[in-house]
Amino acid sequence: MKKSYLIKRIIYAFFIFLIVMTLNFFIPRIGVVDPAERYYPPQGNMTEIEYEIIKQFTREQYGFDVSNFQQYLNYVSGLFQGDLGTSFRSGNPKVSQLIGERLPWTLVLSVTNLLISLFIGLIIGTIAAWKRGRWQDTTLLNLSTISMALPAFFIALILSFYFGFELEWFPAYTNPNMVAQFDWSWEAIRVVMYNAALPIVSMSIGGIIGYGQGTRNAVIAVTNEDFILTARAKGLSRNQVIFKHTLRNAMLPIVTSLGMSISGLIGGAVIIEQIFNWNGMGTLFLEANNTNDYPLMMGIMLFMSAFAIVANLVTELFYSLLDPRVTVGERR
Amino acid sequence: MSDLMLKLRNLKVVFPAGEGVIRAVEGIDLDIAKGECVALVGESGCGKSVTSLAIMKLLNSPPALVRVDELKLDDEELKDYSDGKMQELRGQQLSMIFQDAMTALNPVMTIGRQIDEIYIRHNNLSRKEARKLTVKALDLVGVPEAKSRANSFPHQLSGGMRQRVLIAMAFACMPKLIIADEPTTALDVTIQAQVLNVLSDMQKKHNVSLLLITHDLSVVANMADTIYVMYAGKIVEKAIKRDLFLKPRHPYTEGLLGSVPRLSDEHHHFIQIPDAVPHPMFKPTGCYFHPRCSYCTDKCKESMPPLAKDVGGREYRCWHPLNLGGGAKDGK
Amino acid sequence: MKAKAMRFLKLLGNRLLGILRAIAGFIMKLWRHPKGRVGLIVVTLLVVCAIFAPLIAPYDPYDVTQRAAKGLSPSWSHLLGTTITTGQDIFSMLIYGTRVSLIVGLVTGISIAFLGAIMGVIAGYVGGAADTAIMRTVDVMLVIPTLPLTIVLTNLFGKSYLMIIFIFVLFGWTGLARVIRSLVLVLKNANYVRAAELAGASRGHIMFRHILPGVSHLLIMNTALTCAGVMIAEAGLSFLGLGDPTAISWGKMLAEAQGGGALLFGHWWWIIAPGIGIFLAVFSFMRIGLVMEEILNPRMKQSSSIYKIFKNLNNTYMEEVFASMDENAKLGLTLKAGEES
Amino acid sequence: MANDKTREPIMVLENLSVDFPVKGALPFQKRKLIQAVTDVSLTIASGETFGIVGESGCGKSTIANAMVGMVKPTGGKVIFKGKDLFSLPREEFKELRRDMQMIFQDPFSSLNPRFNVYQIISEPMFIRGGSTPDEMKARVIELLKLVGLSEKDLYRHPSDFSGGQRQRIGIARAIILNPDFLICDEPVSALDVSVHAQILNLLMELQEQLKMTYVFISHNLAVVKNLCDQMIVMYLGKVMESGATKAIYANPLHPYTNALLTAVLDIDIDNQRERVLLEGDIPSPIDPPKGCRFYQRCPFAMAGCKHVAAPLVEVEPNHFVSCHKINGFPADSDSAENRTPLRADDGQV
């Protein structure tokens, strides 16, 4: 049962990937008459014939000179060899190479943020559930409505204004040399931490409170279950009831939301990266947008989607490990 | 030393609610002798489950407010016991069987581990030693292939098996008193017979006192020695089984007995009690049963009858008791 | 055939009237709830600001001739000062910014409610192939990153709020559809629906009398919460410069503040003002949504309010309650302490 | 209530089978079947009360759903008033189905909480159309009185009522179109004990007044005994025993019926019978045993019971039993080997 469940989920994830891949190929081709024209907009000092020649050259260079279907086949076969396409930028670097350069920097931000949010959120959520109805709980509730209404980028602006410009404790903009100079020395790591502090804090305020509130609700929902009463009737101590019975069950909905956070790890920091001038995937994407670099944009999109698919799959399997009932009645 | 296993005096439980208070239990006394099976019979909302939780001291406050004059388990006054002391007592000297085994068992833990916990907690055993006892306990309640079944999750067992697991759990440490709250209500007829048999065998073999809480008079007829009948938060009648079934004193008991269809019946009409149980927030004046009582007089409408005591420990709360011998209303 | 059409139209009219009545009832319920009232008042204020922006705002931020000296600090003539870059009155910009936020939020929220309800009800009630198709679509939508796709589409089709609304609706319905679907699945199998089927009810009857009223509460609540979420997302897009370049919006104000050196020159009001605008709008809609959830889900309400009741318990009253349950008290034989035999 | 065999049958089931496919975990896996009901034939005479008894998973609710056309049978026919329900055109089917109604087990989920009593009870009339609101109101008030509620309750909501009162509302809704065939699916099992008698008495009175045919589904054998004229005992989707209620209770032939009867706890403390305790659990209806469905738990099971299905045989007039022990094996499978007991005396398999 377990094995067939696994196989089924993997087949399904692959099916979703095929659809996303196809969409990804066709989206930039909707409404665009000639990709070459987009890439190389007409310039005033050029005659029509000259421009036509350049367009033709561009088409050949980027493989637009064959039929759409042939392009699709090339695209798919490239994909399965790990080729996400070629960027329009000078030197024609591979998209995968660009992603490889930028991805770790985004992950530094988003993974740290996720870990901090999850860890602190779980703790304060459990405390709030424990102290249900008292000030700890009401404070969390009020904070959560407030923080949900405050966009992370606004918090980022305030932080960068106050701690970056007024107090000058942390850099308001990332040092552009940081990436180039990174050499795994302690000093370099310290510089990264120093630069990443403000972005991470501005992202994780909402995250902490969100996970806190989610944990609180999940814990309280489980507390009302009959089996908690059974556990107490068995004479288990309060800690045993909380750690062995309550939290394990309360983790189930948290794992679901964790899965959603993981699938958004790469694309979730676009605005924050832009504010702090952080050289991650978000800024890479915005750069691509500014230069109409479609292969790069779509490559990043597909990469993000694939990441989300894998994240969902892993979450689902992890969930089925936590909850033995899943393989019987499928979770939807 | 008395031969009373449980001595409960003047238990009151109140739940504050939005517009008033719910008087769930209004000062009841309960005696259970050693090795005796006492049944507490009543319909939904009469406060019988609240009573059982109050004896276990498992009622959460908030929302419940509990007052009790005496709560003695084997001459040990539990009234002022701290939570920690109660935790040691629960499962070891006082345990409980819940109604719905599906929700009363933790869905993400194997049943073996859920029973192991009791031994680990109360007997300070290692996990391995505890498992040995667990398998023995499961064997005792008739779970086939106990050793391998211990590794299954609750959803993998049938309803009857789950209920047996709960019984094994309650009997794990051979407590002094077991409270069984509707132990067979959710089961099928043939399974119900099996489970009751197991429960009754275990009780007799190990000479444990049993408080059976149920709405089903036929279960009571098979299991109990002494019976308390509860109505709207008050005890209305107490008697040994024979007396209660053959010569009920309270009209409610009489009506209840009459309205249960019997296999030996030949008539096609059931004796019925009109109306329904009063809402716990809006109980009638005087005797709580008077709006439904066919013997009701003005006195009944004005004041609550006292709990009259009779020979042989019989008690009843009625101004016009039945079957007293010679009375005009007898055996109507 | 004509009679049937008339009957259908009449039914539809009745339903619409019923929906309006339900919404009015909701607003009344909200008003009675202290937290809901706050939300309602703020939303009303925002709507007034949006509609009467030219009357309320002291200057027209679009009008180049009205621009003052650049980078003024707050004063009575310029409540929130002027921008460093163009000398626009920040307070007027703030008032005008309400329009974009509200329009995008409300239009998207309502469209999502419609689309989500239709998709969810079809998936849940019709089932079969339609259900599979819709749920597969939802699964695909969930893995496509929204913000990057929005950027791609605005790049392709030009920047406009219509585009933004379109994308939000395109991606926003999925979550709602899922929730509605699972609720419909429950409602569909409810015994009262089966009873209606036995009496010969048509699909339309069951849909309009049982299913839609059953999910309408959830829809109204969800619309409020979606509006709030969309407003935040819109602000983010405008901040990135993906909104309509000609319109004034809070997100764009923030971007201008950042780019125009508000941080550098210490003009904190230029940042705080649009932030507060966003906060108020989102917060009030969210409040309404949460209060609705509380009204709709009485169990939740009970669990949170029981503690309040407990805190405010009147002890002497409770003592009386306990005393009234004593054996003697009921008999009317009021015994003083120590007199019992 | 009389057991008059000359009365015409109102509902006939001919070899009814209902299977539900269970999706395999993988798309290419073989589909399993839940055999909810297998090869059930029965005839319900007009005006009688017909009992269906069995434990959970025996298919009694599926039969009820098939009778009212909510579940499409995989085999066999449902013939109501001489017409095959599932071969009728849609409109006619709907028309015919109005003569059948159902009373549900749970009075809390069977009334729409958003409706008031008037809307709930009048809904079938509203659906049928053709009545003015005044007519509907008058009829609803009439019915409210009939089921023991009052006109005051007309605009109250289900949440204001107790379980018993809700069930009365459900009954009023069921009889508003004057059905002649009423299925009561465990109508009291979700109610308080003291209310059981009220509802059962009400149902009996209504039957007498309105001359309805009842199908009474229950797991409570004492209730069935008191109410029903004819009955069937079901186990895992098959009929084990059928016939007149009196005959079955006086002389239960099938081991399952016997066990069921003795398992019933009675409040008669002077008259406690010896119990036959069945071992084991009710097996899953997914891929049930090929032979007798009951063989795994039967104290008298023989080797052949495992493979050879037992046909339903008329043992005495109007009393059918499906058991090899009573009827013997069919000629083609009658052998000493098949007749060896499956269980030794100590009850071990």
Short mmCIF file of C-alpha atoms in Angstrom, two decimals, chain C residues 13-23:
data_model
loop_
_atom_site.label_atom_id
_atom_site.label_comp_id
_atom_site.label_asym_id
_atom_site.label_seq_id
_atom_site.Cartn_x
_atom_site.Cartn_y
_atom_site.Cartn_z
CA GLY C 13 -34.74 37.00 -8.90
CA ASN C 14 -35.83 35.60 -5.58
CA ARG C 15 -32.42 34.12 -5.04
CA LEU C 16 -30.68 37.38 -5.82
CA LEU C 17 -33.00 39.18 -3.45
CA GLY C 18 -32.23 36.55 -0.86
CA ILE C 19 -28.52 37.06 -1.35
CA LEU C 20 -28.88 40.81 -0.94
CA ARG C 21 -30.93 40.28 2.19
CA ALA C 22 -28.29 37.92 3.53
CA ILE C 23 -25.59 40.52 2.90
#
